[in-house]
Amino acid sequence: MSTYTSAIDHIRELKQKHGNWQNISETDGARMMVQNRFKTGLDIAKYTADIMRQDMKEYDEDSSKYTQSLGAWHGFIAQQTMYANKKYFNTTSKKYIYLSGWMVAALRSELGPLPDQSMHEKTAVPALIEEIYTFLRQADAKELNDLFRELNAAKDAGQDTSEIQSRIDNFESHVVPIIADIDAGFGNEEATYLLTKQMIEAGACAIQIENQVSDAKQCGHQAGKVTVPHEDFIAKLNAIRYAFLELGVDNGVIVARTDSEGASLTQKIPVSQEKGDLASKYIDFLEVEEIDISDARENDVLLKRDGKLVRPVRMPNGLYSFREGTNIDRVVLDCVTALENGADLLWIETPTPDVAHIKSMVDRIKEQQPKAKLVYNNSPSFNWTLNFRKQVIAKWEDEGKDVSAYDKNNLMSADYDGTELDKAADELAQNFQRDASREAGVFHHLITLPTYHTTALSVHELAKGYFGDEGMLAYVAGVQRKEIREGVSCVKHQAMAGSDIGDDHKEIFSGDNALKAGGEKNTMNQFS
C-alpha cells in the first residue's frame, strides 16, 4: 500500500521519465492515488480474505473476539453502515457486510419482488457486490478528500501538518469483507464455479453456499426444503475453492450452510459403493417400509437394508422423505463432512434463537472437528421478543418460580413491557451474541434482512406523519433534526454523493477555470 509520501515520490519519478507531464502536480496525483487504494475487485477480495483469516485465528484464541455484519441490499446501505461504525467506534475492525440472496430476490431482480427460491438473475449477485464496494471505496475517497482539504488549509496557513499527514497515512478503509450468498449454486457445479468467479472478481472473499437442490431452493425459514447428497455438495465446495485458486485469492473463505435441521426431503438417492460409506450414511436416514418382493409395484424403487427388502417412502412429486427425528444427526454429518472437504465455516439454520440448541449441535461437531466455527443468522424470521420471553418463562418454571402473572398464550402483549419478564428477555437479547460465541462456537453473527425492515419502518413512519397532520414537521423532527444532532454525514447529501470530491477534482484538472458547485449559494452551507 502506497503512503501519500511514497506516492509523491513515485509521480515525481514518472514526471522525470516522461518529460511532458508539467501540468501534473505530484501532490495532487498522489492524493488521487491514495484516495483509491483498491484498483480492482480482486485487490479487495485478497485484502478482505486476509482480514477474515486473521479474525478467525483471533477468535480461535479468544471467543469474545467474534465478528458481526448487517445485510445490505444497496451500496449506499453498506456505506452508511460502515460510516456509523467509524463514527461511533472509530474502527471497522471485525465488522463485515452480508449480502443476502433473499434481499437480492426481494429487492434487486428485474422481475420484481420474488420469494427466496433462486428465481432472480444470478448476475444480480456479483453486480450488487461490485456496487457495494463502489460505495465503500467512495466513502474512503470522501473522508480522505476532507483530510486533504484540511492538509492544504494547514499548509496555506503555515501550520504543522504532521498530525494530519499521520491520519492520512494511517487511514482505516471502509472496505470490509463481504460474506456473499450464492444460494445453492444456481445450477450444477460448473454453474457454481462460473458464478463464484464473477463474485470474487467483484470483490467477494467469502462465499456462502447451502446444501439444497438448486432448482427447488427454499428460504431456510420456510417449509419444503430439499437437500442434496454429500457428494453433490462437495463437488460445489470444490468448484468454489478452484475459483478462488484460479483468481489468486489463496485465503478465500467458504461458508457451508446446512438446511438439514428443518429439511425433511431429498431428491436423489446416492450410489453407495460399500457399507458405511458417505452415500450409505445418507441413505440410512431415509424413511422406508419393509416389504415382500411380491408387494413391490411395477417400477418401484427398492433397497436392501440389514438383510431386508425395504421401499423408500416417496412423495407424489418423486421426492424421498427422511425419517422423523434424524435432522440433528444429518446436521452433524453435513457439517463434519463439509469441514473435511474444504469448508472453512459452517452455517446452521435453526428454528429459534436458542443458544442451548445451537450448542448441542456444535458440541457434537467439535468432537470430530475441534475448531469448527459458525456463521449464525440472527434472523428477522425469528420473533425474538416472543422466543426470549418463552425461554425466560421456561427457566423460571424449572426453578419453581411462580409465573401465574403471565399468560403464556399471549406473551407478546405490550402489557408485559417493562415487567420483570420483559427485562429478563431483553437481557437475553442483548447478550445473545456474546453467549452464542462463547458457548456455541459462533464466530460471525449476522442479521440477514435488517435493512429491508429498517427501510420499511422508517418510510412507514415518515409517510404516516408527512401525509397526516404533522406535514413537514414529520421530516424536520423525525429525520433532519436527528441527522444534525447525531452528526450523520448524510445530512450534507450533496457532499455524500461526491460533490466536494468533484469540485476538488475539477480544480486539479482545470485550475482557476473550474466551475464548482460548492460556492456561497450552495444551500448545503446551512449545515456547516
PDB file of C-alpha atoms in Angstrom, residues 179-329:
ATOM      1  CA  ILE A 179     -19.951 -12.725   3.059  1.00  0.00           C
ATOM      2  CA  ALA A 180     -21.850 -13.310  -0.173  1.00  0.00           C
ATOM      3  CA  ASP A 181     -24.787 -15.690  -0.547  1.00  0.00           C
ATOM      4  CA  ILE A 182     -24.627 -17.863  -3.678  1.00  0.00           C
ATOM      5  CA  ASP A 183     -27.806 -19.724  -2.643  1.00  0.00           C
ATOM      6  CA  ALA A 184     -27.448 -23.381  -3.693  1.00  0.00           C
ATOM      7  CA  GLY A 185     -25.089 -22.507  -6.528  1.00  0.00           C
ATOM      8  CA  PHE A 186     -27.597 -21.646  -9.289  1.00  0.00           C
ATOM      9  CA  GLY A 187     -27.193 -24.902 -11.197  1.00  0.00           C
ATOM     10  CA  ASN A 188     -24.605 -27.656 -11.426  1.00  0.00           C
ATOM     11  CA  GLU A 189     -21.034 -27.415 -10.160  1.00  0.00           C
ATOM     12  CA  GLU A 190     -19.830 -25.718 -13.363  1.00  0.00           C
ATOM     13  CA  ALA A 191     -22.509 -23.042 -12.973  1.00  0.00           C
ATOM     14  CA  THR A 192     -21.425 -22.586  -9.363  1.00  0.00           C
ATOM     15  CA  TYR A 193     -17.787 -22.213 -10.432  1.00  0.00           C
ATOM     16  CA  LEU A 194     -18.593 -19.606 -13.097  1.00  0.00           C
ATOM     17  CA  LEU A 195     -20.767 -17.521 -10.805  1.00  0.00           C
ATOM     18  CA  THR A 196     -18.232 -17.778  -7.979  1.00  0.00           C
ATOM     19  CA  LYS A 197     -15.567 -16.347 -10.272  1.00  0.00           C
ATOM     20  CA  GLN A 198     -17.764 -13.361 -11.056  1.00  0.00           C
ATOM     21  CA  MET A 199     -18.441 -12.811  -7.368  1.00  0.00           C
ATOM     22  CA  ILE A 200     -14.740 -12.973  -6.487  1.00  0.00           C
ATOM     23  CA  GLU A 201     -13.806 -10.653  -9.351  1.00  0.00           C
ATOM     24  CA  ALA A 202     -16.352  -8.198  -7.955  1.00  0.00           C
ATOM     25  CA  GLY A 203     -14.607  -8.347  -4.565  1.00  0.00           C
ATOM     26  CA  ALA A 204     -16.147 -11.183  -2.526  1.00  0.00           C
ATOM     27  CA  CYS A 205     -13.717 -13.015  -0.265  1.00  0.00           C
ATOM     28  CA  ALA A 206     -16.271 -15.325   1.367  1.00  0.00           C
ATOM     29  CA  ILE A 207     -18.856 -17.425  -0.448  1.00  0.00           C
ATOM     30  CA  GLN A 208     -21.773 -18.964   1.456  1.00  0.00           C
ATOM     31  CA  ILE A 209     -23.421 -21.966  -0.207  1.00  0.00           C
ATOM     32  CA  GLU A 210     -26.227 -24.205   1.039  1.00  0.00           C
ATOM     33  CA  ASN A 211     -26.883 -27.913   0.571  1.00  0.00           C
ATOM     34  CA  GLN A 212     -30.316 -27.587  -1.020  1.00  0.00           C
ATOM     35  CA  VAL A 213     -31.280 -28.593  -4.543  1.00  0.00           C
ATOM     36  CA  SER A 214     -30.666 -25.600  -6.829  1.00  0.00           C
ATOM     37  CA  ASP A 215     -33.922 -25.792  -8.770  1.00  0.00           C
ATOM     38  CA  ALA A 216     -36.018 -26.430  -5.643  1.00  0.00           C
ATOM     39  CA  LYS A 217     -34.283 -23.991  -3.300  1.00  0.00           C
ATOM     40  CA  GLN A 218     -36.347 -22.530  -0.468  1.00  0.00           C
ATOM     41  CA  CYS A 219     -35.696 -19.879   2.140  1.00  0.00           C
ATOM     42  CA  GLY A 220     -34.121 -21.543   5.188  1.00  0.00           C
ATOM     43  CA  HIS A 221     -37.057 -20.405   7.323  1.00  0.00           C
ATOM     44  CA  GLN A 222     -39.749 -21.867   5.088  1.00  0.00           C
ATOM     45  CA  ALA A 223     -41.078 -25.368   4.544  1.00  0.00           C
ATOM     46  CA  GLY A 224     -40.354 -27.645   1.584  1.00  0.00           C
ATOM     47  CA  LYS A 225     -36.541 -27.691   1.775  1.00  0.00           C
ATOM     48  CA  VAL A 226     -34.871 -30.460  -0.245  1.00  0.00           C
ATOM     49  CA  THR A 227     -31.236 -31.346   0.475  1.00  0.00           C
ATOM     50  CA  VAL A 228     -28.684 -32.971  -1.827  1.00  0.00           C
ATOM     51  CA  PRO A 229     -26.385 -35.935  -1.139  1.00  0.00           C
ATOM     52  CA  HIS A 230     -22.984 -35.024   0.269  1.00  0.00           C
ATOM     53  CA  GLU A 231     -21.162 -35.906  -2.943  1.00  0.00           C
ATOM     54  CA  ASP A 232     -23.126 -33.254  -4.832  1.00  0.00           C
ATOM     55  CA  PHE A 233     -22.390 -30.614  -2.192  1.00  0.00           C
ATOM     56  CA  ILE A 234     -18.703 -31.500  -2.024  1.00  0.00           C
ATOM     57  CA  ALA A 235     -18.463 -31.008  -5.804  1.00  0.00           C
ATOM     58  CA  LYS A 236     -19.696 -27.440  -5.350  1.00  0.00           C
ATOM     59  CA  LEU A 237     -17.308 -26.808  -2.463  1.00  0.00           C
ATOM     60  CA  ASN A 238     -14.538 -27.954  -4.814  1.00  0.00           C
ATOM     61  CA  ALA A 239     -15.804 -25.650  -7.559  1.00  0.00           C
ATOM     62  CA  ILE A 240     -15.678 -22.640  -5.228  1.00  0.00           C
ATOM     63  CA  ARG A 241     -12.185 -23.459  -3.987  1.00  0.00           C
ATOM     64  CA  TYR A 242     -10.873 -23.878  -7.521  1.00  0.00           C
ATOM     65  CA  ALA A 243     -12.366 -20.497  -8.442  1.00  0.00           C
ATOM     66  CA  PHE A 244     -10.530 -18.863  -5.522  1.00  0.00           C
ATOM     67  CA  LEU A 245      -7.283 -20.563  -6.517  1.00  0.00           C
ATOM     68  CA  GLU A 246      -7.619 -19.665 -10.190  1.00  0.00           C
ATOM     69  CA  LEU A 247      -8.029 -15.985  -9.331  1.00  0.00           C
ATOM     70  CA  GLY A 248      -5.193 -15.939  -6.817  1.00  0.00           C
ATOM     71  CA  VAL A 249      -7.329 -15.453  -3.701  1.00  0.00           C
ATOM     72  CA  ASP A 250      -5.452 -18.050  -1.676  1.00  0.00           C
ATOM     73  CA  ASN A 251      -7.183 -17.168   1.588  1.00  0.00           C
ATOM     74  CA  GLY A 252     -10.723 -17.227   0.198  1.00  0.00           C
ATOM     75  CA  VAL A 253     -13.322 -18.416   2.699  1.00  0.00           C
ATOM     76  CA  ILE A 254     -16.100 -20.956   2.105  1.00  0.00           C
ATOM     77  CA  VAL A 255     -19.152 -20.962   4.370  1.00  0.00           C
ATOM     78  CA  ALA A 256     -21.008 -24.280   4.139  1.00  0.00           C
ATOM     79  CA  ARG A 257     -24.645 -23.968   5.129  1.00  0.00           C
ATOM     80  CA  THR A 258     -26.806 -26.937   6.036  1.00  0.00           C
ATOM     81  CA  ASP A 259     -30.585 -26.717   5.951  1.00  0.00           C
ATOM     82  CA  SER A 260     -30.973 -30.250   7.279  1.00  0.00           C
ATOM     83  CA  GLU A 261     -32.308 -29.139  10.659  1.00  0.00           C
ATOM     84  CA  GLY A 262     -35.564 -28.112   9.008  1.00  0.00           C
ATOM     85  CA  ALA A 263     -35.409 -30.190   5.809  1.00  0.00           C
ATOM     86  CA  SER A 264     -37.278 -33.464   5.516  1.00  0.00           C
ATOM     87  CA  LEU A 265     -36.833 -34.335   1.837  1.00  0.00           C
ATOM     88  CA  THR A 266     -34.197 -35.365  -0.682  1.00  0.00           C
ATOM     89  CA  GLN A 267     -34.347 -35.515  -4.440  1.00  0.00           C
ATOM     90  CA  LYS A 268     -31.712 -38.181  -5.050  1.00  0.00           C
ATOM     91  CA  ILE A 269     -30.603 -41.478  -3.617  1.00  0.00           C
ATOM     92  CA  PRO A 270     -26.812 -41.521  -3.971  1.00  0.00           C
ATOM     93  CA  VAL A 271     -24.866 -44.604  -5.074  1.00  0.00           C
ATOM     94  CA  SER A 272     -23.263 -46.479  -2.196  1.00  0.00           C
ATOM     95  CA  GLN A 273     -20.130 -48.435  -3.090  1.00  0.00           C
ATOM     96  CA  GLU A 274     -19.708 -50.152   0.259  1.00  0.00           C
ATOM     97  CA  LYS A 275     -21.461 -50.381   3.605  1.00  0.00           C
ATOM     98  CA  GLY A 276     -20.772 -47.386   5.821  1.00  0.00           C
ATOM     99  CA  ASP A 277     -19.536 -45.020   3.111  1.00  0.00           C
ATOM    100  CA  LEU A 278     -20.844 -41.457   2.879  1.00  0.00           C
ATOM    101  CA  ALA A 279     -23.625 -42.346   0.436  1.00  0.00           C
ATOM    102  CA  SER A 280     -24.659 -45.240   2.668  1.00  0.00           C
ATOM    103  CA  LYS A 281     -24.920 -42.927   5.682  1.00  0.00           C
ATOM    104  CA  TYR A 282     -27.155 -40.580   3.709  1.00  0.00           C
ATOM    105  CA  ILE A 283     -29.365 -43.439   2.510  1.00  0.00           C
ATOM    106  CA  ASP A 284     -29.679 -44.757   6.069  1.00  0.00           C
ATOM    107  CA  PHE A 285     -31.569 -41.571   7.009  1.00  0.00           C
ATOM    108  CA  LEU A 286     -34.373 -42.330   4.516  1.00  0.00           C
ATOM    109  CA  GLU A 287     -37.823 -43.281   5.731  1.00  0.00           C
ATOM    110  CA  VAL A 288     -38.506 -46.812   4.476  1.00  0.00           C
ATOM    111  CA  GLU A 289     -41.105 -49.542   4.823  1.00  0.00           C
ATOM    112  CA  GLU A 290     -40.283 -53.230   4.845  1.00  0.00           C
ATOM    113  CA  ILE A 291     -41.988 -55.172   2.072  1.00  0.00           C
ATOM    114  CA  ASP A 292     -42.032 -58.566   0.399  1.00  0.00           C
ATOM    115  CA  ILE A 293     -40.939 -58.655  -3.209  1.00  0.00           C
ATOM    116  CA  SER A 294     -44.437 -59.760  -4.152  1.00  0.00           C
ATOM    117  CA  ASP A 295     -45.756 -56.466  -2.737  1.00  0.00           C
ATOM    118  CA  ALA A 296     -43.493 -54.378  -4.938  1.00  0.00           C
ATOM    119  CA  ARG A 297     -45.231 -52.244  -7.536  1.00  0.00           C
ATOM    120  CA  GLU A 298     -44.155 -52.018 -11.173  1.00  0.00           C
ATOM    121  CA  ASN A 299     -41.043 -49.794 -11.459  1.00  0.00           C
ATOM    122  CA  ASP A 300     -40.774 -49.473  -7.683  1.00  0.00           C
ATOM    123  CA  VAL A 301     -37.518 -48.273  -6.103  1.00  0.00           C
ATOM    124  CA  LEU A 302     -36.333 -50.823  -3.533  1.00  0.00           C
ATOM    125  CA  LEU A 303     -33.366 -51.043  -1.156  1.00  0.00           C
ATOM    126  CA  LYS A 304     -31.700 -53.760   0.860  1.00  0.00           C
ATOM    127  CA  ARG A 305     -31.262 -52.730   4.497  1.00  0.00           C
ATOM    128  CA  ASP A 306     -29.937 -55.050   7.215  1.00  0.00           C
ATOM    129  CA  GLY A 307     -30.745 -58.077   5.078  1.00  0.00           C
ATOM    130  CA  LYS A 308     -34.313 -56.965   4.470  1.00  0.00           C
ATOM    131  CA  LEU A 309     -36.074 -55.582   1.423  1.00  0.00           C
ATOM    132  CA  VAL A 310     -37.390 -52.051   2.011  1.00  0.00           C
ATOM    133  CA  ARG A 311     -39.115 -49.393  -0.057  1.00  0.00           C
ATOM    134  CA  PRO A 312     -38.188 -45.714   0.486  1.00  0.00           C
ATOM    135  CA  VAL A 313     -41.191 -43.533   1.246  1.00  0.00           C
ATOM    136  CA  ARG A 314     -41.722 -41.403  -1.824  1.00  0.00           C
ATOM    137  CA  MET A 315     -43.870 -38.310  -2.198  1.00  0.00           C
ATOM    138  CA  PRO A 316     -46.247 -37.849  -5.168  1.00  0.00           C
ATOM    139  CA  ASN A 317     -43.718 -35.394  -6.646  1.00  0.00           C
ATOM    140  CA  GLY A 318     -40.993 -38.066  -6.620  1.00  0.00           C
ATOM    141  CA  LEU A 319     -39.067 -36.706  -3.613  1.00  0.00           C
ATOM    142  CA  TYR A 320     -37.973 -39.046  -0.822  1.00  0.00           C
ATOM    143  CA  SER A 321     -38.671 -38.496   2.878  1.00  0.00           C
ATOM    144  CA  PHE A 322     -36.156 -38.675   5.703  1.00  0.00           C
ATOM    145  CA  ARG A 323     -37.013 -40.472   8.926  1.00  0.00           C
ATOM    146  CA  GLU A 324     -38.580 -38.335  11.623  1.00  0.00           C
ATOM    147  CA  GLY A 325     -36.043 -37.259  14.238  1.00  0.00           C
ATOM    148  CA  THR A 326     -32.939 -37.652  12.067  1.00  0.00           C
ATOM    149  CA  ASN A 327     -32.499 -33.950  11.374  1.00  0.00           C
ATOM    150  CA  ILE A 328     -29.877 -33.228  14.042  1.00  0.00           C
ATOM    151  CA  ASP A 329     -27.836 -36.300  13.078  1.00  0.00           C
TER     152      ASP A 329
END
